[in-house]
Amino acid sequence: MATAPLSAHISAAAGPKVTLMLGALVVAVGYGLGVVMMAAARQVVVMCCVISAGVGFAYGALPALIMGAVPLSETAAANSLNSLMRSIGTSASSAVAGVVLAHMTTSFGSLTLPSHNGFRVIMGIGSAASLAALVLAAFLPGRRVAADAGVPAAANAAAGVGS
């Protein structure tokens, strides 16, 4: 919530594609910090705040990108698909993290617990996935420029302007 005004400002100035790419970069940096900053609770809090800020940027930009990429009559379906894909991604990434932690354990008395290195591997995977998202976002179409700056692009398309 703290980054929402900044995210909106960047999207208005440079477009939601730039905001999405910035969000992916911030998330990658946050997970990268997690590889080296897990020795104290305050370090984990800083890492989580950086990751959350990046997620806020990225998730805030996605609906705007979707709205600009699909016909007006398809926006509800497209945003629903976005929501479904986020849920699937969250579930899949949780499963991957669980597998990594289950295989990278340490013994503590009679207990077997996830190892510190297991968490580092998860942070590295998260950073790599975020960098992959950054690269993919670079291939998304940029801002649409309307033929008449005072008329929205959808209105121009409906009127046949710019075709």
CSV table of N, CA and C in Angstrom, one decimal:
chain,number,residue,atom,x,y,z
A,1,MET,N,0.8,-1.2,0.0
A,1,MET,CA,0.0,0.0,0.0
A,1,MET,C,0.9,1.3,0.0
A,2,ALA,N,2.0,1.2,0.6
A,2,ALA,CA,2.9,2.3,0.7
A,2,ALA,C,3.4,2.7,-0.7
A,3,THR,N,3.6,1.8,-1.6
A,3,THR,CA,4.2,2.1,-2.9
A,3,THR,C,3.1,2.4,-3.9
A,4,ALA,N,1.8,2.2,-3.6
A,4,ALA,CA,0.7,2.4,-4.6
A,4,ALA,C,0.8,3.8,-5.2
A,5,PRO,N,1.0,4.9,-4.5
A,5,PRO,CA,1.0,6.2,-5.2
A,5,PRO,C,2.2,6.3,-6.2
A,6,LEU,N,3.4,5.8,-5.8
A,6,LEU,CA,4.5,5.8,-6.6
A,6,LEU,C,4.3,4.9,-7.9
A,7,SER,N,3.7,3.8,-7.7
A,7,SER,CA,3.4,2.9,-8.8
A,7,SER,C,2.5,3.5,-9.8
A,8,ALA,N,1.4,4.2,-9.3
A,8,ALA,CA,0.5,4.9,-10.1
A,8,ALA,C,1.1,6.0,-10.9
A,9,HIS,N,2.0,6.7,-10.2
A,9,HIS,CA,2.7,7.8,-10.9
A,9,HIS,C,3.6,7.3,-12.0
A,10,ILE,N,4.3,6.2,-11.8
A,10,ILE,CA,5.2,5.7,-12.8
A,10,ILE,C,4.4,5.2,-14.0
A,11,SER,N,3.3,4.5,-13.7
A,11,SER,CA,2.4,4.0,-14.7
A,11,SER,C,1.9,5.1,-15.6
A,12,ALA,N,1.5,6.2,-14.9
A,12,ALA,CA,0.9,7.4,-15.6
A,12,ALA,C,2.0,8.0,-16.5
A,13,ALA,N,3.2,8.1,-16.0
A,13,ALA,CA,4.3,8.8,-16.7
A,13,ALA,C,5.0,7.9,-17.8
A,14,ALA,N,5.2,6.6,-17.5
A,14,ALA,CA,5.9,5.8,-18.4
A,14,ALA,C,5.2,4.6,-18.9
A,15,GLY,N,4.0,4.3,-18.3
A,15,GLY,CA,3.2,3.2,-18.8
A,15,GLY,C,3.3,2.0,-17.9
A,16,PRO,N,2.3,1.2,-17.9
A,16,PRO,CA,2.3,0.0,-16.9
A,16,PRO,C,3.4,-1.0,-17.3
A,17,LYS,N,3.8,-1.1,-18.5
A,17,LYS,CA,4.9,-2.0,-18.8
A,17,LYS,C,6.2,-1.7,-18.0
A,18,VAL,N,6.5,-0.4,-18.0
A,18,VAL,CA,7.7,0.0,-17.2
A,18,VAL,C,7.5,-0.3,-15.7
A,19,THR,N,6.3,-0.1,-15.2
A,19,THR,CA,6.0,-0.4,-13.8
A,19,THR,C,6.1,-1.8,-13.5
A,20,LEU,N,5.6,-2.7,-14.4
A,20,LEU,CA,5.7,-4.1,-14.3
A,20,LEU,C,7.2,-4.5,-14.3
A,21,MET,N,8.0,-4.0,-15.2
A,21,MET,CA,9.4,-4.3,-15.3
A,21,MET,C,10.1,-3.9,-14.0
A,22,LEU,N,9.8,-2.7,-13.5
A,22,LEU,CA,10.4,-2.2,-12.3
A,22,LEU,C,10.0,-3.1,-11.1
A,23,GLY,N,8.8,-3.5,-11.1
A,23,GLY,CA,8.3,-4.4,-10.0
A,23,GLY,C,9.1,-5.7,-10.0
A,24,ALA,N,9.3,-6.3,-11.2
A,24,ALA,CA,10.0,-7.5,-11.3
A,24,ALA,C,11.4,-7.4,-10.9
A,25,LEU,N,12.0,-6.2,-11.2
A,25,LEU,CA,13.4,-6.0,-10.8
A,25,LEU,C,13.5,-5.8,-9.3
A,26,VAL,N,12.6,-5.1,-8.7
A,26,VAL,CA,12.6,-4.9,-7.2
A,26,VAL,C,12.4,-6.3,-6.5
A,27,VAL,N,11.5,-7.1,-7.1
A,27,VAL,CA,11.3,-8.4,-6.5
A,27,VAL,C,12.6,-9.3,-6.6
A,28,ALA,N,13.3,-9.2,-7.7
A,28,ALA,CA,14.5,-9.9,-7.9
A,28,ALA,C,15.6,-9.5,-6.9
A,29,VAL,N,15.7,-8.2,-6.7
A,29,VAL,CA,16.6,-7.6,-5.7
A,29,VAL,C,16.2,-8.1,-4.3
A,30,GLY,N,14.9,-8.1,-4.0
A,30,GLY,CA,14.5,-8.5,-2.7
A,30,GLY,C,14.9,-10.0,-2.4
A,31,TYR,N,14.6,-10.8,-3.4
A,31,TYR,CA,15.0,-12.2,-3.2
A,31,TYR,C,16.5,-12.4,-3.2
A,32,GLY,N,17.2,-11.6,-4.0
A,32,GLY,CA,18.6,-11.6,-3.9
A,32,GLY,C,19.2,-11.2,-2.6
A,33,LEU,N,18.5,-10.2,-2.0
A,33,LEU,CA,18.9,-9.9,-0.6
A,33,LEU,C,18.7,-11.1,0.4
A,34,GLY,N,17.6,-11.8,0.1
A,34,GLY,CA,17.3,-13.0,0.9
A,34,GLY,C,18.4,-14.0,0.9
A,35,VAL,N,19.2,-14.1,-0.2
A,35,VAL,CA,20.3,-15.1,-0.2
A,35,VAL,C,21.3,-14.7,0.8
A,36,VAL,N,21.6,-13.5,1.0
A,36,VAL,CA,22.6,-13.0,1.9
A,36,VAL,C,22.2,-12.4,3.2
A,37,MET,N,20.9,-12.1,3.3
A,37,MET,CA,20.4,-11.4,4.5
A,37,MET,C,19.3,-12.2,5.2
A,38,MET,N,19.8,-13.3,5.9
A,38,MET,CA,18.8,-14.1,6.7
A,38,MET,C,19.4,-14.4,8.1
A,39,ALA,N,20.3,-13.6,8.6
A,39,ALA,CA,21.0,-13.9,9.8
A,39,ALA,C,20.2,-13.3,11.0
A,40,ALA,N,19.4,-12.3,10.8
A,40,ALA,CA,18.6,-11.7,11.9
A,40,ALA,C,17.2,-11.4,11.4
A,41,ALA,N,16.3,-11.3,12.4
A,41,ALA,CA,14.9,-11.0,12.1
A,41,ALA,C,14.8,-9.7,11.3
A,42,ARG,N,15.5,-8.7,11.7
A,42,ARG,CA,15.4,-7.4,11.0
A,42,ARG,C,15.8,-7.5,9.5
A,43,GLN,N,16.7,-8.3,9.2
A,43,GLN,CA,17.1,-8.5,7.8
A,43,GLN,C,16.0,-9.2,7.0
A,44,VAL,N,15.3,-10.2,7.6
A,44,VAL,CA,14.2,-10.8,7.0
A,44,VAL,C,13.1,-9.8,6.8
A,45,VAL,N,12.9,-8.9,7.7
A,45,VAL,CA,11.8,-7.9,7.6
A,45,VAL,C,12.1,-7.0,6.4
A,46,VAL,N,13.4,-6.6,6.3
A,46,VAL,CA,13.8,-5.7,5.2
A,46,VAL,C,13.6,-6.4,3.9
A,47,MET,N,14.0,-7.7,3.8
A,47,MET,CA,13.9,-8.5,2.6
A,47,MET,C,12.4,-8.6,2.2
A,48,CYS,N,11.6,-8.9,3.1
A,48,CYS,CA,10.1,-9.1,2.9
A,48,CYS,C,9.5,-7.7,2.4
A,49,CYS,N,9.9,-6.6,3.0
A,49,CYS,CA,9.4,-5.3,2.6
A,49,CYS,C,9.8,-5.0,1.1
A,50,VAL,N,11.1,-5.3,0.8
A,50,VAL,CA,11.5,-5.0,-0.6
A,50,VAL,C,10.7,-5.9,-1.6
A,51,ILE,N,10.6,-7.2,-1.3
A,51,ILE,CA,9.8,-8.1,-2.1
A,51,ILE,C,8.4,-7.6,-2.3
A,52,SER,N,7.8,-7.3,-1.1
A,52,SER,CA,6.4,-6.8,-1.2
A,52,SER,C,6.2,-5.5,-2.0
A,53,ALA,N,7.1,-4.6,-1.9
A,53,ALA,CA,7.1,-3.4,-2.7
A,53,ALA,C,7.1,-3.8,-4.2
A,54,GLY,N,8.0,-4.7,-4.6
A,54,GLY,CA,8.1,-5.1,-6.0
A,54,GLY,C,6.8,-5.8,-6.4
A,55,VAL,N,6.2,-6.6,-5.6
A,55,VAL,CA,5.0,-7.3,-5.9
A,55,VAL,C,3.9,-6.3,-6.1
A,56,GLY,N,3.8,-5.3,-5.2
A,56,GLY,CA,2.8,-4.2,-5.4
A,56,GLY,C,2.9,-3.5,-6.7
A,57,PHE,N,4.1,-3.2,-7.1
A,57,PHE,CA,4.4,-2.5,-8.4
A,57,PHE,C,3.8,-3.4,-9.5
A,58,ALA,N,4.3,-4.7,-9.5
A,58,ALA,CA,3.9,-5.6,-10.6
A,58,ALA,C,2.4,-5.9,-10.6
A,59,TYR,N,1.9,-6.3,-9.5
A,59,TYR,CA,0.5,-6.6,-9.5
A,59,TYR,C,-0.4,-5.4,-9.8
A,60,GLY,N,0.0,-4.2,-9.5
A,60,GLY,CA,-0.8,-3.0,-9.8
A,60,GLY,C,-0.7,-2.7,-11.3
A,61,ALA,N,0.4,-3.1,-12.0
A,61,ALA,CA,0.5,-2.8,-13.4
A,61,ALA,C,-0.3,-3.8,-14.3
A,62,LEU,N,-0.4,-5.0,-13.8
A,62,LEU,CA,-1.0,-6.0,-14.6
A,62,LEU,C,-2.4,-5.7,-15.1
A,63,PRO,N,-3.3,-5.3,-14.3
A,63,PRO,CA,-4.7,-5.0,-14.8
A,63,PRO,C,-4.6,-3.9,-15.9
A,64,ALA,N,-3.8,-2.9,-15.7
A,64,ALA,CA,-3.7,-1.8,-16.7
A,64,ALA,C,-3.2,-2.4,-18.0
A,65,LEU,N,-2.2,-3.3,-18.0
A,65,LEU,CA,-1.7,-3.9,-19.2
A,65,LEU,C,-2.8,-4.7,-19.9
A,66,ILE,N,-3.5,-5.4,-19.1
A,66,ILE,CA,-4.6,-6.3,-19.6
A,66,ILE,C,-5.6,-5.4,-20.3
A,67,MET,N,-6.0,-4.4,-19.6
A,67,MET,CA,-7.1,-3.5,-20.1
A,67,MET,C,-6.7,-2.9,-21.4
A,68,GLY,N,-5.4,-2.6,-21.6
A,68,GLY,CA,-4.9,-2.0,-22.8
A,68,GLY,C,-4.7,-3.0,-23.9
A,69,ALA,N,-4.7,-4.3,-23.6
A,69,ALA,CA,-4.3,-5.3,-24.6
A,69,ALA,C,-5.5,-6.1,-25.1
A,70,VAL,N,-6.6,-6.0,-24.5
A,70,VAL,CA,-7.8,-6.8,-24.9
A,70,VAL,C,-9.0,-5.8,-25.3
A,71,PRO,N,-9.9,-6.3,-26.1
A,71,PRO,CA,-11.0,-5.5,-26.4
A,71,PRO,C,-11.8,-5.2,-25.2
A,72,LEU,N,-12.5,-4.1,-25.2
A,72,LEU,CA,-13.3,-3.7,-24.0
A,72,LEU,C,-14.3,-4.8,-23.6
A,73,SER,N,-14.9,-5.5,-24.5
A,73,SER,CA,-15.8,-6.6,-24.2
A,73,SER,C,-15.2,-7.8,-23.6
A,74,GLU,N,-13.9,-7.9,-23.6
A,74,GLU,CA,-13.2,-9.0,-23.0
A,74,GLU,C,-12.4,-8.7,-21.7
A,75,THR,N,-12.5,-7.5,-21.2
A,75,THR,CA,-11.7,-7.2,-20.1
A,75,THR,C,-12.0,-8.0,-18.8
A,76,ALA,N,-13.3,-8.3,-18.6
A,76,ALA,CA,-13.7,-9.1,-17.4
A,76,ALA,C,-13.1,-10.5,-17.5
A,77,ALA,N,-13.2,-11.1,-18.6
A,77,ALA,CA,-12.6,-12.4,-18.8
A,77,ALA,C,-11.1,-12.4,-18.7
A,78,ALA,N,-10.5,-11.4,-19.2
A,78,ALA,CA,-9.0,-11.3,-19.2
A,78,ALA,C,-8.5,-11.1,-17.8
A,79,ASN,N,-9.2,-10.2,-17.0
A,79,ASN,CA,-8.8,-10.0,-15.6
A,79,ASN,C,-9.1,-11.2,-14.8
A,80,SER,N,-10.1,-11.9,-15.1
A,80,SER,CA,-10.4,-13.2,-14.3
A,80,SER,C,-9.3,-14.2,-14.6
A,81,LEU,N,-8.9,-14.3,-15.9
A,81,LEU,CA,-7.8,-15.2,-16.2
A,81,LEU,C,-6.5,-14.8,-15.5
A,82,ASN,N,-6.2,-13.5,-15.4
A,82,ASN,CA,-5.1,-13.0,-14.6
A,82,ASN,C,-5.2,-13.5,-13.2
A,83,SER,N,-6.3,-13.3,-12.6
A,83,SER,CA,-6.5,-13.8,-11.2
A,83,SER,C,-6.3,-15.3,-11.0
A,84,LEU,N,-6.8,-16.0,-12.0
A,84,LEU,CA,-6.6,-17.5,-11.9
A,84,LEU,C,-5.1,-17.8,-12.1
A,85,MET,N,-4.4,-17.2,-13.0
A,85,MET,CA,-3.0,-17.5,-13.2
A,85,MET,C,-2.2,-17.1,-12.0
A,86,ARG,N,-2.5,-16.0,-11.3
A,86,ARG,CA,-1.8,-15.7,-10.1
A,86,ARG,C,-2.0,-16.7,-9.0
A,87,SER,N,-3.2,-17.3,-8.9
A,87,SER,CA,-3.5,-18.3,-7.9
A,87,SER,C,-2.7,-19.6,-8.3
A,88,ILE,N,-2.7,-19.9,-9.5
A,88,ILE,CA,-1.9,-21.1,-10.0
A,88,ILE,C,-0.4,-20.9,-9.7
A,89,GLY,N,0.1,-19.7,-10.0
A,89,GLY,CA,1.5,-19.4,-9.8
A,89,GLY,C,1.9,-19.5,-8.3
A,90,THR,N,1.0,-18.9,-7.5
A,90,THR,CA,1.2,-19.0,-6.0
A,90,THR,C,1.3,-20.4,-5.5
A,91,SER,N,0.3,-21.2,-6.0
A,91,SER,CA,0.3,-22.7,-5.6
A,91,SER,C,1.5,-23.4,-6.1
A,92,ALA,N,1.9,-23.2,-7.4
A,92,ALA,CA,3.0,-23.9,-7.9
A,92,ALA,C,4.3,-23.5,-7.2
A,93,SER,N,4.5,-22.2,-6.9
A,93,SER,CA,5.7,-21.8,-6.3
A,93,SER,C,5.8,-22.3,-4.9
A,94,SER,N,4.6,-22.3,-4.2
A,94,SER,CA,4.6,-22.9,-2.8
A,94,SER,C,5.0,-24.4,-2.9
A,95,ALA,N,4.6,-25.1,-3.9
A,95,ALA,CA,4.9,-26.5,-4.0
A,95,ALA,C,6.4,-26.7,-4.3
A,96,VAL,N,7.0,-25.8,-5.1
A,96,VAL,CA,8.4,-25.9,-5.4
A,96,VAL,C,9.2,-25.6,-4.1
A,97,ALA,N,8.8,-24.6,-3.4
A,97,ALA,CA,9.5,-24.3,-2.1
A,97,ALA,C,9.4,-25.4,-1.1
A,98,GLY,N,8.2,-26.1,-1.0
A,98,GLY,CA,8.0,-27.2,-0.2
A,98,GLY,C,8.9,-28.4,-0.5
A,99,VAL,N,9.1,-28.6,-1.8
A,99,VAL,CA,10.0,-29.7,-2.3
A,99,VAL,C,11.4,-29.4,-1.9
A,100,VAL,N,11.8,-28.1,-2.2
A,100,VAL,CA,13.2,-27.8,-1.9
A,100,VAL,C,13.5,-27.9,-0.4
A,101,LEU,N,12.6,-27.4,0.5
A,101,LEU,CA,12.8,-27.5,1.9
A,101,LEU,C,12.7,-28.9,2.4
A,102,ALA,N,11.9,-29.7,1.8
A,102,ALA,CA,11.8,-31.1,2.2
A,102,ALA,C,13.1,-31.9,1.9
A,103,HIS,N,13.8,-31.5,0.9
A,103,HIS,CA,15.0,-32.2,0.5
A,103,HIS,C,16.3,-31.6,1.0
A,104,MET,N,16.2,-30.4,1.5
A,104,MET,CA,17.3,-29.7,2.1
A,104,MET,C,17.1,-29.5,3.6
A,105,THR,N,17.4,-30.5,4.4
A,105,THR,CA,17.1,-30.5,5.8
A,105,THR,C,18.3,-30.5,6.7
A,106,THR,N,18.1,-30.3,7.9
A,106,THR,CA,19.2,-30.4,8.9
A,106,THR,C,18.6,-31.1,10.2
A,107,SER,N,19.4,-31.8,10.9
A,107,SER,CA,18.9,-32.4,12.1
A,107,SER,C,19.2,-31.5,13.3
A,108,PHE,N,18.2,-31.4,14.2
A,108,PHE,CA,18.3,-30.6,15.4
A,108,PHE,C,17.7,-31.5,16.5
A,109,GLY,N,18.6,-32.2,17.2
A,109,GLY,CA,18.2,-33.2,18.1
A,109,GLY,C,17.5,-34.3,17.4
A,110,SER,N,16.2,-34.6,17.8
A,110,SER,CA,15.5,-35.6,17.2
A,110,SER,C,14.6,-35.1,16.1
A,111,LEU,N,14.7,-33.8,15.8
A,111,LEU,CA,13.9,-33.1,14.8
A,111,LEU,C,14.7,-33.0,13.5
A,112,THR,N,14.0,-33.1,12.4
A,112,THR,CA,14.5,-32.7,11.1
A,112,THR,C,13.8,-31.5,10.6
A,113,LEU,N,14.6,-30.4,10.4
A,113,LEU,CA,14.1,-29.1,10.0
A,113,LEU,C,14.7,-28.7,8.7
A,114,PRO,N,14.0,-27.8,8.0
A,114,PRO,CA,14.6,-27.2,6.7
A,114,PRO,C,15.9,-26.5,7.1
A,115,SER,N,16.8,-26.6,6.2
A,115,SER,CA,18.1,-26.0,6.4
A,115,SER,C,18.1,-24.5,6.0
A,116,HIS,N,19.1,-23.8,6.5
A,116,HIS,CA,19.3,-22.4,6.1
A,116,HIS,C,19.6,-22.3,4.6
A,117,ASN,N,20.4,-23.3,4.1
A,117,ASN,CA,20.7,-23.3,2.7
A,117,ASN,C,19.5,-23.6,1.8
A,118,GLY,N,18.5,-24.3,2.4
A,118,GLY,CA,17.3,-24.6,1.6
A,118,GLY,C,16.5,-23.3,1.4
A,119,PHE,N,16.5,-22.4,2.4
A,119,PHE,CA,15.9,-21.1,2.2
A,119,PHE,C,16.6,-20.2,1.2
A,120,ARG,N,18.0,-20.3,1.3
A,120,ARG,CA,18.8,-19.6,0.3
A,120,ARG,C,18.5,-20.0,-1.1
A,121,VAL,N,18.3,-21.3,-1.3
A,121,VAL,CA,18.0,-21.9,-2.7
A,121,VAL,C,16.7,-21.3,-3.1
A,122,ILE,N,15.7,-21.3,-2.2
A,122,ILE,CA,14.4,-20.8,-2.6
A,122,ILE,C,14.5,-19.3,-3.0
A,123,MET,N,15.3,-18.5,-2.2
A,123,MET,CA,15.4,-17.1,-2.5
A,123,MET,C,16.1,-17.0,-3.9
A,124,GLY,N,17.1,-17.8,-4.2
A,124,GLY,CA,17.7,-17.8,-5.5
A,124,GLY,C,16.8,-18.1,-6.6
A,125,ILE,N,15.9,-19.1,-6.4
A,125,ILE,CA,14.9,-19.5,-7.4
A,125,ILE,C,14.0,-18.3,-7.6
A,126,GLY,N,13.5,-17.7,-6.5
A,126,GLY,CA,12.6,-16.5,-6.7
A,126,GLY,C,13.3,-15.4,-7.4
A,127,SER,N,14.5,-15.1,-7.1
A,127,SER,CA,15.2,-14.0,-7.9
A,127,SER,C,15.4,-14.4,-9.3
A,128,ALA,N,15.7,-15.6,-9.7
A,128,ALA,CA,15.8,-16.0,-11.1
A,128,ALA,C,14.5,-15.9,-11.8
A,129,ALA,N,13.4,-16.3,-11.1
A,129,ALA,CA,12.1,-16.3,-11.7
A,129,ALA,C,11.7,-14.8,-12.0
A,130,SER,N,12.0,-13.9,-11.0
A,130,SER,CA,11.7,-12.5,-11.2
A,130,SER,C,12.5,-11.9,-12.4
A,131,LEU,N,13.7,-12.3,-12.5
A,131,LEU,CA,14.5,-11.8,-13.6
A,131,LEU,C,14.0,-12.3,-15.0
A,132,ALA,N,13.5,-13.6,-14.9
A,132,ALA,CA,12.8,-14.1,-16.1
A,132,ALA,C,11.6,-13.3,-16.5
A,133,ALA,N,10.8,-13.0,-15.4
A,133,ALA,CA,9.6,-12.1,-15.6
A,133,ALA,C,10.0,-10.8,-16.2
A,134,LEU,N,11.1,-10.2,-15.8
A,134,LEU,CA,11.6,-8.9,-16.3
A,134,LEU,C,11.9,-9.0,-17.8
A,135,VAL,N,12.5,-10.1,-18.2
A,135,VAL,CA,12.9,-10.3,-19.6
A,135,VAL,C,11.6,-10.5,-20.4
A,136,LEU,N,10.7,-11.3,-19.9
A,136,LEU,CA,9.4,-11.5,-20.6
A,136,LEU,C,8.6,-10.2,-20.8
A,137,ALA,N,8.6,-9.4,-19.7
A,137,ALA,CA,7.9,-8.1,-19.7
A,137,ALA,C,8.5,-7.2,-20.8
A,138,ALA,N,9.8,-7.3,-21.0
A,138,ALA,CA,10.4,-6.5,-22.0
A,138,ALA,C,9.8,-6.7,-23.4
A,139,PHE,N,9.2,-7.9,-23.7
A,139,PHE,CA,8.6,-8.2,-25.0
A,139,PHE,C,7.2,-7.8,-25.1
A,140,LEU,N,6.6,-7.3,-24.0
A,140,LEU,CA,5.2,-6.9,-24.1
A,140,LEU,C,5.1,-5.6,-24.9
A,141,PRO,N,3.9,-5.4,-25.6
A,141,PRO,CA,3.8,-4.2,-26.3
A,141,PRO,C,3.8,-3.0,-25.4
A,142,GLY,N,4.4,-1.9,-25.8
A,142,GLY,CA,4.4,-0.7,-25.1
A,142,GLY,C,3.1,0.1,-25.1
A,143,ARG,N,3.2,1.3,-24.7
A,143,ARG,CA,2.0,2.2,-24.7
A,143,ARG,C,1.4,2.3,-26.1
A,144,ARG,N,0.1,2.3,-26.2
A,144,ARG,CA,-0.6,2.6,-27.4
A,144,ARG,C,-0.8,4.1,-27.5
A,145,VAL,N,-0.4,4.7,-28.6
A,145,VAL,CA,-0.5,6.1,-28.8
A,145,VAL,C,-1.7,6.4,-29.7
A,146,ALA,N,-2.7,7.1,-29.2
A,146,ALA,CA,-3.9,7.4,-30.0
A,146,ALA,C,-3.6,8.4,-31.0
A,147,ALA,N,-4.3,8.3,-32.1
A,147,ALA,CA,-4.1,9.3,-33.2
A,147,ALA,C,-4.4,10.7,-32.7
A,148,ASP,N,-5.4,10.8,-31.9
A,148,ASP,CA,-5.8,12.1,-31.3
A,148,ASP,C,-5.6,12.0,-29.8
A,149,ALA,N,-4.7,12.8,-29.3
A,149,ALA,CA,-4.3,12.7,-27.9
A,149,ALA,C,-5.5,12.9,-27.0
A,150,GLY,N,-6.5,13.7,-27.4
A,150,GLY,CA,-7.7,13.9,-26.6
A,150,GLY,C,-8.7,12.8,-26.6
A,151,VAL,N,-8.6,11.8,-27.5
A,151,VAL,CA,-9.5,10.8,-27.6
A,151,VAL,C,-8.9,9.5,-27.2
A,152,PRO,N,-9.5,8.7,-26.3
A,152,PRO,CA,-8.9,7.4,-25.9
A,152,PRO,C,-8.7,6.5,-27.1
A,153,ALA,N,-7.7,5.6,-27.0
A,153,ALA,CA,-7.4,4.7,-28.1
A,153,ALA,C,-8.6,3.8,-28.5
A,154,ALA,N,-9.3,3.4,-27.5
A,154,ALA,CA,-10.5,2.5,-27.8
A,154,ALA,C,-11.5,3.3,-28.6
A,155,ALA,N,-11.7,4.5,-28.3
A,155,ALA,CA,-12.7,5.3,-29.1
A,155,ALA,C,-12.1,5.5,-30.6
A,156,ASN,N,-10.8,5.7,-30.7
A,156,ASN,CA,-10.3,5.8,-32.0
A,156,ASN,C,-10.4,4.5,-32.8
A,157,ALA,N,-10.2,3.4,-32.1
A,157,ALA,CA,-10.3,2.1,-32.8
A,157,ALA,C,-11.7,1.9,-33.2
A,158,ALA,N,-12.7,2.2,-32.4
A,158,ALA,CA,-14.1,2.1,-32.7
A,158,ALA,C,-14.5,3.0,-33.9
A,159,ALA,N,-13.9,4.1,-34.0
A,159,ALA,CA,-14.2,5.0,-35.1
A,159,ALA,C,-13.4,4.7,-36.3
A,160,GLY,N,-12.4,3.8,-36.2
A,160,GLY,CA,-11.6,3.4,-37.4
A,160,GLY,C,-10.4,4.3,-37.6
A,161,VAL,N,-10.1,5.2,-36.6
A,161,VAL,CA,-9.0,6.1,-36.8
A,161,VAL,C,-7.7,5.3,-36.5
A,162,GLY,N,-6.7,5.5,-37.3
A,162,GLY,CA,-5.4,4.9,-37.2
A,162,GLY,C,-5.4,3.5,-37.8
A,163,SER,N,-6.4,3.1,-38.5
A,163,SER,CA,-6.4,1.7,-39.1
A,163,SER,C,-5.8,1.8,-40.5
